[in-house]
mmCIF file of C-alpha atoms in Angstrom:
data_model
loop_
_atom_site.group_PDB
_atom_site.id
_atom_site.type_symbol
_atom_site.label_atom_id
_atom_site.label_comp_id
_atom_site.label_asym_id
_atom_site.label_seq_id
_atom_site.Cartn_x
_atom_site.Cartn_y
_atom_site.Cartn_z
ATOM 1 C CA MET W 7 -112.050 -176.769 -18.973
ATOM 2 C CA SER W 8 -110.128 -175.071 -21.741
ATOM 3 C CA ALA W 9 -111.120 -171.910 -23.573
ATOM 4 C CA LEU W 10 -110.195 -171.987 -27.249
ATOM 5 C CA ASN W 11 -110.512 -169.496 -30.084
ATOM 6 C CA ILE W 12 -111.238 -171.495 -33.220
ATOM 7 C CA ASN W 13 -112.028 -169.771 -36.498
ATOM 8 C CA GLY W 14 -112.801 -166.561 -34.632
ATOM 9 C CA ARG W 15 -115.287 -168.172 -32.281
ATOM 10 C CA GLU W 16 -114.816 -168.932 -28.597
ATOM 11 C CA TYR W 17 -115.290 -172.510 -27.391
ATOM 12 C CA THR W 18 -115.013 -174.055 -23.956
ATOM 13 C CA VAL W 19 -114.108 -177.713 -23.969
ATOM 14 C CA ASP W 20 -113.857 -180.189 -21.134
ATOM 15 C CA VAL W 21 -110.888 -182.288 -22.228
ATOM 16 C CA ASP W 22 -107.510 -183.113 -20.746
ATOM 17 C CA PRO W 23 -105.034 -180.271 -21.541
ATOM 18 C CA SER W 24 -102.715 -182.830 -23.152
ATOM 19 C CA THR W 25 -105.359 -183.812 -25.704
ATOM 20 C CA PRO W 26 -104.108 -183.048 -29.215
ATOM 21 C CA ILE W 27 -105.827 -180.182 -30.992
ATOM 22 C CA LEU W 28 -106.796 -182.615 -33.763
ATOM 23 C CA TRP W 29 -108.942 -184.779 -31.492
ATOM 24 C CA THR W 30 -110.483 -181.769 -29.808
ATOM 25 C CA LEU W 31 -111.486 -180.416 -33.212
ATOM 26 C CA ARG W 32 -112.757 -183.688 -34.625
ATOM 27 C CA ASP W 33 -114.158 -185.621 -31.668
ATOM 28 C CA THR W 34 -115.230 -182.897 -29.267
ATOM 29 C CA LEU W 35 -116.293 -180.124 -31.636
ATOM 30 C CA GLY W 36 -117.264 -182.107 -34.741
ATOM 31 C CA MET W 37 -114.978 -180.147 -37.083
ATOM 32 C CA THR W 38 -113.937 -182.985 -39.365
ATOM 33 C CA GLY W 39 -112.194 -181.037 -42.137
ATOM 34 C CA THR W 40 -108.847 -181.523 -40.413
ATOM 35 C CA LYS W 41 -107.700 -185.081 -41.052
ATOM 36 C CA PHE W 42 -105.775 -187.685 -39.079
ATOM 37 C CA GLY W 43 -102.921 -189.130 -41.077
ATOM 38 C CA CYS W 44 -99.965 -190.516 -39.187
ATOM 39 C CA GLY W 45 -100.333 -189.271 -35.619
ATOM 40 C CA ALA W 46 -96.631 -188.408 -35.496
ATOM 41 C CA ALA W 47 -96.450 -185.000 -37.264
ATOM 42 C CA LEU W 48 -94.854 -186.581 -40.332
ATOM 43 C CA CYS W 49 -97.505 -186.379 -43.068
ATOM 44 C CA GLY W 50 -99.161 -182.953 -42.676
ATOM 45 C CA ALA W 51 -102.768 -184.122 -43.092
ATOM 46 C CA CYS W 52 -103.663 -182.577 -39.716
ATOM 47 C CA THR W 53 -102.217 -179.116 -40.437
ATOM 48 C CA VAL W 54 -104.031 -176.137 -38.917
ATOM 49 C CA HIS W 55 -102.843 -172.621 -38.123
ATOM 50 C CA LEU W 56 -101.977 -171.535 -34.610
ATOM 51 C CA ASP W 57 -101.665 -167.746 -34.601
ATOM 52 C CA GLY W 58 -101.042 -167.948 -38.337
ATOM 53 C CA GLN W 59 -98.332 -170.587 -38.200
ATOM 54 C CA ALA W 60 -98.887 -173.993 -39.795
ATOM 55 C CA ILE W 61 -98.690 -176.646 -37.074
ATOM 56 C CA ARG W 62 -99.383 -180.355 -36.831
ATOM 57 C CA SER W 63 -102.496 -180.664 -34.728
ATOM 58 C CA CYS W 64 -102.036 -184.401 -34.104
ATOM 59 C CA VAL W 65 -99.142 -183.748 -31.706
ATOM 60 C CA THR W 66 -99.937 -180.240 -30.427
ATOM 61 C CA PRO W 67 -101.880 -180.295 -27.144
ATOM 62 C CA ILE W 68 -104.762 -177.910 -26.608
ATOM 63 C CA ALA W 69 -102.782 -176.470 -23.682
ATOM 64 C CA ALA W 70 -100.464 -174.928 -26.313
ATOM 65 C CA ALA W 71 -103.437 -173.140 -27.880
ATOM 66 C CA GLN W 72 -104.513 -171.241 -24.772
ATOM 67 C CA GLY W 73 -104.703 -167.527 -25.595
ATOM 68 C CA LYS W 74 -103.991 -168.188 -29.288
ATOM 69 C CA LYS W 75 -106.111 -168.438 -32.400
ATOM 70 C CA ILE W 76 -106.648 -171.740 -34.162
ATOM 71 C CA THR W 77 -107.686 -171.592 -37.815
ATOM 72 C CA THR W 78 -108.939 -174.710 -39.557
ATOM 73 C CA ILE W 79 -109.662 -175.601 -43.164
ATOM 74 C CA GLU W 80 -113.299 -174.666 -42.592
ATOM 75 C CA ALA W 81 -112.366 -171.007 -42.042
ATOM 76 C CA ALA W 82 -109.515 -170.876 -44.556
ATOM 77 C CA THR W 83 -111.783 -171.884 -47.431
ATOM 78 C CA ASN W 84 -115.151 -170.356 -46.525
ATOM 79 C CA GLY W 85 -114.556 -167.249 -48.645
ATOM 80 C CA SER W 86 -113.650 -164.842 -45.827
ATOM 81 C CA ASP W 87 -109.859 -165.330 -46.109
ATOM 82 C CA PRO W 88 -108.514 -163.931 -49.406
ATOM 83 C CA VAL W 89 -105.372 -166.082 -49.309
ATOM 84 C CA GLY W 90 -107.237 -169.255 -48.401
ATOM 85 C CA THR W 91 -109.769 -168.492 -51.114
ATOM 86 C CA ALA W 92 -107.026 -167.973 -53.723
ATOM 87 C CA VAL W 93 -105.380 -171.254 -52.717
ATOM 88 C CA HIS W 94 -108.674 -173.144 -52.758
ATOM 89 C CA GLU W 95 -109.587 -171.745 -56.184
ATOM 90 C CA ALA W 96 -106.146 -172.655 -57.555
ATOM 91 C CA TRP W 97 -106.555 -176.183 -56.134
ATOM 92 C CA VAL W 98 -109.787 -176.595 -58.076
ATOM 93 C CA LYS W 99 -108.381 -174.970 -61.234
ATOM 94 C CA HIS W 100 -105.367 -177.314 -61.255
ATOM 95 C CA ASP W 101 -107.449 -180.355 -60.291
ATOM 96 C CA VAL W 102 -105.008 -181.083 -57.469
ATOM 97 C CA ALA W 103 -107.082 -183.519 -55.447
ATOM 98 C CA GLN W 104 -107.282 -187.168 -56.343
ATOM 99 C CA CYS W 105 -108.251 -189.091 -53.235
ATOM 100 C CA GLY W 106 -108.412 -185.754 -51.408
ATOM 101 C CA TYR W 107 -107.373 -187.021 -48.004
ATOM 102 C CA CYS W 108 -104.275 -184.828 -47.627
ATOM 103 C CA GLN W 109 -105.816 -181.769 -49.221
ATOM 104 C CA SER W 110 -106.961 -179.898 -46.126
ATOM 105 C CA GLY W 111 -103.434 -180.094 -44.716
ATOM 106 C CA GLN W 112 -101.904 -179.175 -48.067
ATOM 107 C CA ILE W 113 -104.182 -176.133 -48.403
ATOM 108 C CA MET W 114 -103.450 -175.023 -44.836
ATOM 109 C CA SER W 115 -99.679 -175.284 -45.401
ATOM 110 C CA ALA W 116 -99.912 -173.427 -48.712
ATOM 111 C CA THR W 117 -102.060 -170.701 -47.154
ATOM 112 C CA ALA W 118 -99.637 -170.170 -44.243
ATOM 113 C CA PHE W 119 -96.716 -170.108 -46.688
ATOM 114 C CA LEU W 120 -98.304 -167.494 -48.942
ATOM 115 C CA LYS W 121 -99.388 -165.342 -46.000
ATOM 116 C CA ALA W 122 -95.764 -165.278 -44.827
ATOM 117 C CA GLN W 123 -94.538 -163.977 -48.213
ATOM 118 C CA PRO W 124 -93.991 -160.247 -48.727
ATOM 119 C CA LYS W 125 -96.931 -158.745 -50.611
ATOM 120 C CA GLY W 126 -96.563 -159.308 -54.329
ATOM 121 C CA LYS W 127 -93.617 -161.711 -54.044
ATOM 122 C CA GLN W 128 -93.780 -164.628 -56.414
ATOM 123 C CA PRO W 129 -92.209 -167.649 -54.747
ATOM 124 C CA THR W 130 -89.740 -169.774 -56.664
ATOM 125 C CA VAL W 131 -90.300 -173.453 -57.365
ATOM 126 C CA ALA W 132 -87.640 -174.261 -54.754
ATOM 127 C CA GLU W 133 -89.392 -172.078 -52.147
ATOM 128 C CA ILE W 134 -92.742 -173.730 -52.849
ATOM 129 C CA ASP W 135 -91.214 -177.204 -52.686
ATOM 130 C CA SER W 136 -89.496 -176.359 -49.409
ATOM 131 C CA ALA W 137 -92.670 -174.942 -47.871
ATOM 132 C CA MET W 138 -94.761 -177.926 -48.932
ATOM 133 C CA ALA W 139 -92.152 -180.617 -48.178
ATOM 134 C CA GLY W 140 -93.759 -181.557 -44.857
ATOM 135 C CA ASN W 141 -97.017 -182.572 -46.535
ATOM 136 C CA ILE W 142 -97.248 -186.007 -48.078
ATOM 137 C CA CYS W 143 -99.583 -186.768 -50.959
ATOM 138 C CA ARG W 144 -99.985 -190.503 -51.481
ATOM 139 C CA CYS W 145 -101.462 -189.860 -54.930
ATOM 140 C CA GLY W 146 -98.336 -187.945 -55.983
ATOM 141 C CA THR W 147 -99.960 -184.740 -57.236
ATOM 142 C CA TYR W 148 -96.907 -182.698 -56.303
ATOM 143 C CA ALA W 149 -96.567 -181.011 -59.716
ATOM 144 C CA ARG W 150 -100.198 -179.852 -59.529
ATOM 145 C CA ILE W 151 -99.726 -178.726 -55.913
ATOM 146 C CA ARG W 152 -96.692 -176.684 -56.952
ATOM 147 C CA ALA W 153 -98.600 -175.155 -59.888
ATOM 148 C CA ALA W 154 -101.590 -174.330 -57.688
ATOM 149 C CA VAL W 155 -99.446 -172.591 -55.054
ATOM 150 C CA ALA W 156 -97.707 -170.551 -57.770
ATOM 151 C CA ASP W 157 -101.060 -169.689 -59.353
ATOM 152 C CA ALA W 158 -102.516 -168.619 -56.003
ATOM 153 C CA ALA W 159 -99.497 -166.353 -55.421
ATOM 154 C CA LYS W 160 -100.095 -164.715 -58.812
ATOM 155 C CA ALA W 161 -103.773 -164.213 -58.000
ATOM 156 C CA LEU W 162 -102.847 -162.359 -54.798
ATOM 157 C CA VAL W 163 -100.803 -159.649 -56.528
#
């Protein structure tokens, strides 16, 4: 049995401690907003936050989450997180999603990136590209992703 804090709520799950966070979220808890992409931490579709840091949940075992807080796309975009809300609104404004499959991971990476910025700092294009480089978009909406992250940063000033 593992005790997990997910989106501010305590859960107890009966899974092997080596089970990836992704499968615990999706298969055990029914939280399907976090997506499976590659299974090797290469595409970013499975990105969640672990104590505020963007991590790849497909390769991170739940044992690594003991005593830490997991935040998923469900909490980042439900309106209670100002940064997640700003990112989500910018995503819609810039019509970022095409197929949409990578978007939860993209939004989680962008949210973690902007939360790590000093208050009021406007990131450069190079900083945004560097922060988002670990997330693959098969549809190629990188210019819209970049614009949305920059727009969200402006909205947070």
